Coordinates of C-alpha atoms in Angstrom, one line a residue:
M1 CA 0.7 28.7 -26.0
K2 CA -1.2 26.0 -24.1
D3 CA -2.6 26.9 -20.7
F4 CA -1.8 24.8 -17.6
L5 CA -5.1 23.0 -17.5
T6 CA -4.8 21.9 -21.2
K7 CA -1.3 20.5 -20.5
I8 CA -2.6 18.4 -17.6
L9 CA -5.6 17.2 -19.7
E10 CA -3.2 16.1 -22.5
Y11 CA -0.9 14.4 -20.0
Y12 CA -3.8 12.2 -18.8
D13 CA -5.4 12.0 -22.3
L14 CA -8.6 13.5 -21.0
D15 CA -11.1 15.7 -22.7
P16 CA -12.9 18.6 -20.9
S17 CA -16.1 16.6 -20.4
S18 CA -14.2 13.7 -18.7
Y19 CA -12.4 16.2 -16.5
L20 CA -15.7 17.8 -15.4
D21 CA -17.0 14.3 -14.6
M22 CA -13.8 13.6 -12.7
I23 CA -13.9 16.6 -10.4
K24 CA -17.5 16.1 -9.3
E25 CA -18.1 15.8 -5.6
P26 CA -17.8 12.1 -4.6
S27 CA -20.9 10.3 -3.6
Y28 CA -21.9 6.8 -2.5
E29 CA -24.5 6.8 -5.4
S30 CA -21.5 6.9 -7.8
L31 CA -20.0 3.7 -6.4
K32 CA -20.8 0.5 -8.1
D33 CA -23.7 -1.2 -6.4
S34 CA -22.8 -4.0 -4.0
K35 CA -25.4 -6.2 -5.7
F36 CA -23.0 -6.8 -8.5
F37 CA -20.9 -9.0 -6.1
D38 CA -22.3 -12.5 -6.7
G39 CA -23.6 -13.9 -3.4
I40 CA -23.0 -10.8 -1.3
E41 CA -26.6 -10.6 0.0
D42 CA -26.4 -14.3 1.0
V43 CA -23.2 -13.6 2.9
A44 CA -24.8 -10.7 4.8
L45 CA -27.9 -12.7 5.6
Y46 CA -25.9 -15.7 6.7
L47 CA -23.7 -13.7 9.1
K48 CA -26.8 -12.2 10.8
Q49 CA -28.3 -15.7 11.1
A50 CA -25.0 -16.9 12.6
I51 CA -25.1 -14.1 15.2
D52 CA -28.8 -14.8 16.0
Q53 CA -27.9 -18.5 16.5
K54 CA -25.2 -17.4 18.9
K55 CA -22.4 -19.0 16.8
K56 CA -18.9 -18.0 17.8
I57 CA -17.2 -16.1 14.9
L58 CA -13.6 -15.3 14.4
I59 CA -12.1 -12.9 11.9
Y60 CA -8.7 -14.1 10.5
G61 CA -6.9 -11.2 9.0
D62 CA -3.4 -10.3 7.7
Y63 CA -0.5 -8.3 9.1
D64 CA -0.3 -5.6 6.4
C65 CA -2.3 -2.4 6.3
D66 CA -5.0 -3.8 4.0
G67 CA -5.4 -6.8 6.2
I68 CA -5.7 -4.6 9.3
M69 CA -8.2 -2.3 7.6
A70 CA -10.3 -5.2 6.4
T71 CA -10.3 -6.9 9.8
S72 CA -11.4 -3.6 11.4
I73 CA -14.2 -3.1 8.9
I74 CA -15.6 -6.6 9.5
F75 CA -15.3 -6.3 13.3
N76 CA -17.1 -2.9 13.4
M77 CA -19.7 -4.2 11.0
L78 CA -20.5 -7.3 13.0
H79 CA -20.4 -5.4 16.3
E80 CA -23.1 -3.0 15.1
Y81 CA -25.5 -5.9 14.8
K82 CA -26.9 -6.4 18.3
Q83 CA -23.6 -5.4 19.8
Y84 CA -22.1 -8.7 18.8
T85 CA -18.4 -8.9 19.5
P86 CA -16.5 -11.4 17.2
G87 CA -13.0 -12.7 17.9
F88 CA -10.2 -11.7 15.6
Y89 CA -6.7 -12.9 14.9
I90 CA -3.8 -11.2 13.1
P91 CA -1.1 -13.7 12.2
N92 CA 2.5 -13.0 13.1
R93 CA 4.6 -12.9 9.9
E94 CA 7.4 -15.0 11.3
I95 CA 5.5 -17.4 13.5
D96 CA 2.3 -18.0 11.6
G97 CA 3.2 -17.0 8.1
Y98 CA 0.6 -15.7 5.6
G99 CA -2.9 -17.0 5.7
L100 CA -4.9 -19.4 7.9
N101 CA -3.0 -22.6 8.8
K102 CA -3.9 -25.9 10.3
A103 CA -2.2 -25.2 13.6
N104 CA -4.3 -22.2 14.2
I105 CA -7.4 -24.0 13.0
D106 CA -6.8 -26.5 15.8
R107 CA -6.4 -23.7 18.2
F108 CA -9.7 -22.1 17.2
K109 CA -11.5 -25.4 17.3
K110 CA -10.4 -25.8 21.0
L111 CA -11.8 -22.3 21.6
N112 CA -15.1 -23.5 20.2
Y113 CA -15.2 -21.2 17.2
D114 CA -17.9 -22.2 14.7
L115 CA -17.2 -19.8 11.8
I116 CA -13.9 -18.3 10.5
I117 CA -14.0 -15.3 8.3
C118 CA -10.7 -15.1 6.3
V119 CA -10.0 -11.5 5.2
D120 CA -7.2 -10.6 2.9
N121 CA -6.3 -14.3 2.6
G122 CA -8.0 -17.6 1.9
I123 CA -8.5 -17.8 -1.9
T124 CA -5.7 -20.3 -2.3
L125 CA -6.1 -22.2 1.0
V126 CA -7.8 -25.3 -0.5
D127 CA -6.3 -27.9 1.9
E128 CA -6.6 -25.7 5.0
I129 CA -10.3 -25.0 4.4
D130 CA -10.9 -28.7 3.7
Y131 CA -9.3 -29.4 7.1
L132 CA -11.4 -26.8 8.7
N133 CA -14.6 -28.3 7.2
S134 CA -13.6 -31.7 8.5
L135 CA -13.7 -30.3 12.0
N136 CA -17.3 -29.2 11.4
M137 CA -16.3 -25.5 11.3
E138 CA -17.3 -23.1 8.5
C139 CA -15.4 -20.6 6.5
I140 CA -16.2 -17.4 4.6
V141 CA -13.4 -16.1 2.4
I142 CA -13.1 -12.3 1.7
D143 CA -10.0 -11.9 -0.5
H144 CA -8.6 -10.2 -3.6
H145 CA -5.4 -12.1 -4.3
T146 CA -4.8 -14.1 -7.5
K147 CA -6.9 -17.3 -7.5
E148 CA -5.6 -20.7 -8.5
D149 CA -7.3 -23.3 -10.7
I150 CA -9.1 -24.9 -7.7
L151 CA -11.1 -22.7 -5.4
P152 CA -11.4 -23.6 -1.7
N153 CA -14.5 -25.3 -0.5
A154 CA -15.6 -22.3 1.6
K155 CA -19.2 -21.6 2.7
F156 CA -19.0 -18.4 0.7
I157 CA -16.3 -16.6 -1.3
L158 CA -16.3 -12.8 -1.9
H159 CA -13.6 -11.9 -4.4
P160 CA -13.8 -9.1 -7.0
I161 CA -12.9 -11.4 -9.9
V162 CA -14.4 -14.7 -8.7
S163 CA -17.6 -12.9 -7.7
N164 CA -17.8 -11.1 -11.1
F165 CA -17.8 -7.6 -9.6
G166 CA -15.6 -6.1 -12.2
K167 CA -12.3 -6.2 -14.1
I168 CA -10.5 -3.8 -11.7
N169 CA -9.3 -5.5 -8.5
L170 CA -10.3 -4.2 -5.1
S171 CA -8.3 -4.3 -1.9
A172 CA -9.6 -6.7 0.8
G173 CA -10.7 -3.6 2.7
G174 CA -12.6 -2.5 -0.3
V175 CA -14.4 -5.8 -0.6
S176 CA -15.1 -5.7 3.2
F177 CA -16.6 -2.2 2.8
Y178 CA -18.9 -3.4 0.0
L179 CA -20.1 -6.2 2.3
S180 CA -20.8 -3.7 5.1
R181 CA -23.1 -1.7 2.8
V182 CA -25.3 -4.7 2.4
F183 CA -25.0 -6.0 6.0
L184 CA -25.7 -2.6 7.6
N185 CA -28.1 -1.5 4.8
R186 CA -26.4 1.9 4.7
D187 CA -23.1 3.6 3.9
D188 CA -20.9 4.0 6.9
D189 CA -18.5 7.0 6.6
Y190 CA -15.8 5.6 8.9
L191 CA -15.8 2.1 7.2
A192 CA -15.6 3.8 3.8
T193 CA -12.5 5.7 5.0
L194 CA -10.9 2.5 6.2
G195 CA -11.7 1.0 2.8
A196 CA -10.1 4.0 1.1
I197 CA -6.9 3.6 3.2
S198 CA -6.7 -0.1 2.3
T199 CA -7.1 0.8 -1.4
L200 CA -4.1 3.1 -1.3
S201 CA -2.1 0.7 0.9
D202 CA -2.3 -2.2 -1.5
L203 CA -1.7 -0.1 -4.5
M204 CA -5.0 -0.8 -6.2
E205 CA -5.6 0.8 -9.6
L206 CA -7.2 4.2 -9.0
K207 CA -9.9 3.9 -11.6
D208 CA -13.7 3.7 -11.6
Y209 CA -15.0 2.5 -8.2
N210 CA -11.6 2.4 -6.6
R211 CA -11.0 6.0 -7.3
E212 CA -14.5 7.0 -6.1
L213 CA -14.0 5.1 -2.9
V214 CA -10.7 6.9 -2.2
K215 CA -12.3 10.3 -2.9
I216 CA -15.2 9.4 -0.6
G217 CA -12.8 8.3 2.2
L218 CA -10.8 11.5 1.9
R219 CA -13.9 13.6 2.0
N220 CA -15.1 11.8 5.1
L221 CA -11.7 12.1 6.8
N222 CA -11.5 15.8 6.2
K223 CA -15.0 16.3 7.3
N224 CA -15.1 14.1 10.4
K225 CA -11.4 14.3 11.5
Y226 CA -11.4 10.7 12.9
F227 CA -9.3 11.1 16.0
N228 CA -7.3 7.9 15.6
I229 CA -6.4 8.6 11.9
V230 CA -5.6 12.3 12.1
S231 CA -3.5 11.6 15.3
L232 CA -1.1 9.6 13.1
I233 CA -0.9 12.1 10.3
N234 CA -0.4 15.5 12.1
S235 CA -1.5 17.5 9.1
H236 CA -2.6 21.1 9.6
S237 CA -4.3 21.4 6.2
A238 CA -6.5 19.3 4.0
I239 CA -5.6 15.6 4.3
T240 CA -4.7 14.1 0.9
E241 CA -3.9 10.7 -0.4
S242 CA -0.2 11.6 0.0
D243 CA -0.7 12.0 3.7
L244 CA -2.1 8.6 3.9
S245 CA 0.4 6.9 1.6
M246 CA 3.5 8.6 3.0
N247 CA 2.6 9.0 6.6
L248 CA -0.2 6.8 7.9
I249 CA 0.1 3.6 5.9
P250 CA 3.9 3.0 6.5
K251 CA 3.2 3.3 10.3
I252 CA 0.5 0.6 10.1
N253 CA 2.6 -1.6 8.0
A254 CA 5.5 -1.2 10.5
I255 CA 3.5 -3.0 13.2
G256 CA 3.2 -6.2 11.1
R257 CA 6.9 -6.0 10.1
I258 CA 8.6 -5.8 13.4
A259 CA 6.1 -5.9 16.3
L260 CA 5.4 -8.8 18.7
D261 CA 2.2 -10.9 18.7
N262 CA 0.1 -8.9 21.1
S263 CA 1.0 -5.7 19.2
L264 CA -0.9 -7.0 16.2
F265 CA -4.1 -7.2 18.3
N266 CA -3.5 -3.7 19.6
I267 CA -3.5 -2.2 16.1
V268 CA -6.9 -3.7 15.3
R269 CA -8.2 -2.4 18.6
Y270 CA -6.8 1.0 17.6
F271 CA -9.2 1.1 14.7
T272 CA -12.2 -0.3 16.5
T273 CA -12.3 1.9 19.6
D274 CA -13.8 5.3 20.3
S275 CA -11.7 5.8 23.5
K276 CA -9.4 8.8 23.1
T277 CA -7.4 7.7 26.1
Q278 CA -6.7 4.3 24.4
I279 CA -6.0 5.9 21.1
L280 CA -3.5 8.4 22.6
K281 CA -1.7 5.6 24.4
R282 CA -1.3 3.7 21.1
V283 CA -0.3 6.7 19.0
E284 CA 2.9 7.0 20.8
W285 CA 3.5 3.3 20.6
I286 CA 2.8 3.2 16.8
N287 CA 5.2 6.2 16.2
E288 CA 7.9 4.5 18.2
I289 CA 7.7 1.3 16.2
N290 CA 7.8 3.3 13.0
L291 CA 11.0 5.1 14.1
K292 CA 12.5 1.7 15.1
R293 CA 11.6 0.4 11.6
K294 CA 13.4 3.3 10.0
D295 CA 16.5 2.8 12.2
L296 CA 16.6 -1.0 11.5
I297 CA 16.4 -0.3 7.7
N298 CA 19.3 2.2 7.9
E299 CA 21.4 -0.2 9.9
A300 CA 20.7 -3.1 7.6
M301 CA 21.8 -1.0 4.5
L302 CA 25.2 -0.5 6.2
T303 CA 25.9 -4.2 6.9
V304 CA 26.0 -5.4 3.3
N305 CA 28.8 -5.0 0.7
V306 CA 27.0 -5.5 -2.6
D307 CA 28.8 -6.9 -5.6
D308 CA 27.6 -4.4 -8.2
S309 CA 29.2 -6.3 -11.1
M310 CA 26.5 -9.0 -10.9
P311 CA 23.3 -8.8 -13.0
S312 CA 21.2 -9.1 -9.8
I313 CA 21.4 -8.4 -6.1
I314 CA 20.9 -11.5 -3.9
E315 CA 21.9 -11.3 -0.2
K316 CA 21.3 -13.2 3.0
M317 CA 20.9 -10.8 5.9
D318 CA 20.4 -11.0 9.7
I319 CA 17.2 -8.9 9.9
K320 CA 13.6 -9.4 10.7
E321 CA 11.7 -11.2 8.0
G322 CA 9.2 -8.3 7.7
L323 CA 12.0 -5.9 6.7
C324 CA 13.1 -8.0 3.7
G325 CA 10.8 -6.3 1.2
L326 CA 11.8 -2.8 2.3
V327 CA 15.5 -3.5 2.1
A328 CA 15.1 -5.2 -1.3
N329 CA 13.3 -2.1 -2.5
K330 CA 16.1 0.1 -1.3
F331 CA 18.7 -1.9 -3.1
L332 CA 16.5 -2.1 -6.2
E333 CA 16.4 1.7 -6.4
K334 CA 20.1 2.1 -5.6
Y335 CA 21.5 -0.4 -8.1
Q336 CA 18.6 -0.7 -10.6
K337 CA 18.8 -4.5 -10.6
P338 CA 16.3 -7.2 -9.6
T339 CA 16.9 -7.9 -5.9
I340 CA 16.2 -10.7 -3.4
I341 CA 16.8 -10.4 0.3
F342 CA 16.8 -13.7 2.2
V343 CA 16.7 -14.4 6.0
D344 CA 16.7 -17.5 8.1
S345 CA 13.2 -18.9 8.7
K346 CA 11.9 -20.7 11.8
K347 CA 12.8 -23.9 9.9
E348 CA 16.5 -24.5 10.2
D349 CA 17.1 -25.6 6.7
V350 CA 15.0 -22.9 5.0
L351 CA 15.6 -19.4 3.8
K352 CA 12.6 -17.0 3.3
G353 CA 12.9 -14.0 1.0
S354 CA 11.4 -11.0 -0.7
I355 CA 12.0 -10.0 -4.3
R356 CA 11.6 -6.6 -6.0
S357 CA 11.8 -5.8 -9.6
K358 CA 10.9 -3.4 -12.4
P359 CA 9.3 -3.7 -15.9
G360 CA 11.3 -6.0 -18.1
F361 CA 11.9 -8.6 -15.3
N362 CA 8.6 -10.3 -14.4
V363 CA 8.8 -11.9 -11.0
V364 CA 6.0 -14.4 -11.6
K365 CA 7.6 -15.6 -14.8
A366 CA 11.0 -15.8 -13.0
F367 CA 9.3 -18.0 -10.4
E368 CA 8.3 -20.4 -13.2
E369 CA 11.9 -20.7 -14.3
L370 CA 13.0 -21.2 -10.7
K371 CA 10.3 -23.7 -9.7
D372 CA 12.7 -26.5 -9.1
F373 CA 14.2 -24.5 -6.2
L374 CA 11.1 -23.0 -4.7
L375 CA 9.4 -24.4 -1.7
T376 CA 6.9 -21.6 -1.7
S377 CA 6.3 -18.5 -3.8
G378 CA 3.8 -15.9 -4.6
G379 CA 3.4 -12.3 -5.8
H380 CA 2.9 -10.2 -8.9
A381 CA 5.0 -8.8 -11.7
Q382 CA 7.3 -6.6 -9.7
A383 CA 7.2 -8.0 -6.1
G384 CA 6.9 -11.3 -4.4
G385 CA 7.9 -13.7 -1.6
L386 CA 9.6 -17.0 -1.7
S387 CA 11.4 -19.7 0.3
I388 CA 14.2 -22.1 -0.7
K389 CA 16.4 -24.7 1.0
K390 CA 19.6 -23.2 2.5
D391 CA 21.7 -25.8 0.7
D392 CA 20.3 -24.6 -2.7
F393 CA 21.3 -21.0 -2.2
E394 CA 24.4 -20.9 -4.4
K395 CA 22.7 -22.8 -7.2
F396 CA 19.6 -20.6 -6.9
K397 CA 21.8 -17.5 -7.0
E398 CA 23.5 -18.7 -10.2
K399 CA 20.2 -19.5 -11.9
F400 CA 18.7 -16.2 -10.8
N401 CA 21.6 -14.3 -12.3
Q402 CA 21.2 -16.1 -15.6
I403 CA 17.5 -15.1 -15.7
A404 CA 18.4 -11.5 -14.9
L405 CA 20.9 -11.4 -17.8
K406 CA 18.1 -12.5 -20.2
H407 CA 15.5 -10.1 -18.8
E408 CA 17.0 -6.6 -18.3
F409 CA 14.8 -3.7 -17.1
I410 CA 13.0 -1.8 -19.7
K411 CA 14.1 1.9 -19.6
E412 CA 10.8 3.7 -19.3
D413 CA 10.4 7.0 -21.2
K414 CA 10.0 9.8 -18.8
K415 CA 6.6 11.3 -19.5
T416 CA 6.7 14.9 -18.4
I417 CA 4.7 18.2 -18.6
N418 CA 6.8 21.1 -19.8
I419 CA 6.2 24.3 -17.8
N420 CA 8.0 27.6 -17.4
L421 CA 8.9 29.3 -14.1
T422 CA 5.9 31.6 -14.1
E423 CA 3.6 28.6 -14.1
V424 CA 4.8 27.6 -10.6
N425 CA 2.0 29.4 -8.7
L426 CA -0.9 28.7 -6.3
K427 CA -3.5 29.0 -9.0
N428 CA -2.0 26.2 -11.1
L429 CA -1.4 24.2 -8.0
E430 CA -5.1 24.4 -7.3
I431 CA -5.8 23.2 -10.9
L432 CA -3.4 20.3 -10.4
N433 CA -5.0 19.3 -7.1
S434 CA -8.4 19.1 -8.7
F435 CA -7.1 15.9 -10.4
R436 CA -6.5 14.2 -7.1
P437 CA -6.3 11.5 -5.9
F438 CA -3.1 10.4 -7.5
G439 CA -2.0 6.8 -7.3
M440 CA -1.5 3.5 -9.1
G441 CA -2.7 3.9 -12.7
F442 CA -3.1 7.7 -12.2
N443 CA 0.3 8.8 -11.1
K444 CA 1.1 12.4 -10.1
P445 CA 2.6 14.1 -13.1
I446 CA 6.3 14.9 -13.4
F447 CA 7.0 18.5 -14.5
E448 CA 10.0 19.6 -16.5
I449 CA 11.7 23.0 -16.6
D450 CA 13.7 23.0 -19.8
S451 CA 16.5 25.4 -18.9
F452 CA 17.6 26.8 -15.6
N453 CA 20.8 28.7 -15.0
T454 CA 22.5 27.2 -12.0
S455 CA 24.1 30.6 -11.1
K456 CA 20.6 31.6 -9.9
F457 CA 20.5 28.9 -7.2
T458 CA 20.4 30.1 -3.6
F459 CA 21.1 27.7 -0.7
S460 CA 20.0 26.9 2.8
R461 CA 22.2 28.0 5.7
D462 CA 23.9 24.6 5.9
H463 CA 24.2 24.4 2.1
K464 CA 22.5 21.0 2.0
H465 CA 19.5 22.2 0.1
I466 CA 18.8 24.5 -2.8
I467 CA 16.0 27.0 -2.0
T468 CA 15.5 29.6 -4.7
S469 CA 12.7 32.2 -4.8
L470 CA 11.0 32.4 -8.2
A471 CA 8.3 35.0 -7.5
F472 CA 5.9 36.1 -4.8
Q473 CA 4.5 32.9 -3.2
S474 CA 6.6 30.6 -5.4
S475 CA 10.0 28.9 -5.1
L476 CA 12.2 26.1 -6.3
V477 CA 13.6 23.6 -3.8
Y478 CA 16.0 20.7 -4.2
F479 CA 16.5 18.8 -0.9
N480 CA 19.9 17.1 -0.3
F481 CA 20.9 18.1 -3.8
D482 CA 23.4 16.3 -6.0
L483 CA 26.5 18.5 -6.0
T484 CA 27.3 17.6 -9.6
I485 CA 24.4 19.9 -10.7
L486 CA 26.7 22.9 -9.9
T487 CA 29.2 21.7 -12.5
Y488 CA 26.8 22.7 -15.3
K489 CA 25.8 26.1 -16.4
N490 CA 22.2 25.2 -17.5
V491 CA 20.2 22.2 -16.6
K492 CA 16.8 20.6 -17.2
L493 CA 14.9 20.1 -13.9
F494 CA 12.3 17.4 -13.2
G495 CA 10.0 17.5 -10.3
S496 CA 6.6 18.0 -8.8
L497 CA 4.5 21.0 -7.8
E498 CA 3.8 21.1 -4.1
L499 CA 2.0 23.3 -1.6
N500 CA 4.3 24.7 1.2
E501 CA 2.7 26.0 4.3
F502 CA 4.6 27.7 7.0
N503 CA 3.5 30.0 9.8
G504 CA 0.1 30.5 8.1
F505 CA 1.8 31.5 4.8
S506 CA 1.1 29.4 1.6
S507 CA 3.3 29.1 -1.4
A508 CA 3.8 27.0 -4.5
Q509 CA 7.0 25.0 -4.8
F510 CA 8.7 23.2 -7.7
V511 CA 10.4 20.3 -5.8
V512 CA 13.3 19.0 -7.9
N513 CA 13.8 15.2 -7.9
S514 CA 16.3 14.9 -10.7
F515 CA 18.1 16.9 -13.4
E516 CA 19.9 16.5 -16.7
K517 CA 22.6 18.5 -18.4
N518 CA 21.0 20.9 -20.8

C-alpha cells in the first residue's frame, strides 16, 4: 500500500529528488537574476538620472490588485532614492478605462510631468505613447500583457517576453520587483512580498521563479508581520497563499471595482505608508467596501431570470462595470455555459462587458469570429473584456450563441488522490503543506474517499452542515451540504484536507466539496 507522500508525488509527477529541491527554504539567490531582463540596468540608471535632474515623474498604474502592487513597488523604490516622491495615478475603471489615455496625458502635461511610468499597462498603447512623445514627454512601460505586432515607441520597455526574461510570464508586480533589485542594489523583503501578492492575484503560473517569489513573499510576511497586510487577513496561524488569495486579494480588487476616484489613491497610500494610524483608518474602509461588493453581487444575482435553454448566458444588467466579471463568473459556475454580462458605458450607444468561459470555448478565438461587432476586446482563453454598439446587441447575441453551440466545454477528468479515513490526520496534513504554495499550474490536490456510509453522518445544531468525527484530531465536514446526499446509502466523497484551529486546538479536516453515488 502506498504511503501518503508517495501518493502526492505521483499526483504531481515528481520524484523524491525534485521534492527535496521543492521544499528547500526559499532564497533570493534561487531567483532568476534580474540581469536576464534585457535593458533593466539601463532603466534603473535612467530613473536615477531623471531624479538627479529633478524631472517630474508619474507612475500610471491599474485598478486591480496587480496594478496596485506594482504601483506601490515602484513608488517605494523611487522614494528610497534621495527621498524622492513621485506622483501616481490609478485610473478609474468606468471613467478612465484601462491604460494610459490621451485625455490623461494632456492633464499630466499641464501638471508639468516629464516622465510617465506605465505599470501593468502600456504594451499595446502605440498611439497614446506616440502622442505622449509628441508633447516632449517620455514613457517607460512595465507590463506583462500580451503584446501586439507593433510595440509602442517608449523610452524603455520591461516585459517578461519582450525583454527575453523567460517563457513563464510574470505579473506586473513581479516585473516591478525585479527592477527594484537592480535599482536598490539589494533585495527588499517588503517589495518582494508585494510582488508575491501580485503573482497570486493575476494567477501567474506557479513554476520556477514565480513559485520562488511567492515562497519568499510568504516567508517574509510570516517573519515580519507587515501591519498593513496582516490587518486585512486576521489570521492567527501561519499565513498561506490561501489567506492571500481568498482574503486579502479580493479586498484589494474590490476597491477598483466599486470605489470612487480618490479611493484608488488611498489604496496605494495604504501600501506605501508606515503610519499605523493611517493603516487602521483604511482597514475599516477596505473591509466595508469588500462587504458592499459582496452585497451588490448577491443583489445582482437575484435580478436576472436566466434562460437556461440557450447555449450561452448573455445579459444586460444595471450594475457597476467593475462587477461584470464577478457576476459572469457566478453564472458560469451555476449554469456551466460561456457567459457575458453587459452594462451601459459612459458612451450612450455603447455596451461594455466581461466574458468568462472554460476549456473548450476559447474567448480569444471567439473574439476573432465576433470581430465585426467588437469596438474593443481583450483577454485570454477563459476571460476577457469587450464593448459593442447597443444596436448590435441582439445580432451579437445570436452570433455568440452560434459559436457556443460549436464549441462546447470540455469535460475535464477529475484527477484525484484516493485516501482512506485514517489518512485524514495532522501528520499527513503537514506533508501536504510541504508542497505549498498551491496555485495556477500547481493546484491543490483533490482527495477522494471511495465509500462512506451516510448513516455515519452527524450534523451541526441547525442541520445545515455535516460535521462528523473520524478519530482523535480528525473530522469530516460538508458545509451547506446538498440534501440529496442523504438519499444514498454509500457515496464517494471529493474534497480537500484542511487545518482547523479552534480555541488553541488543532485538527485535520476532510472538507467535502462534492459527492457521487457509489
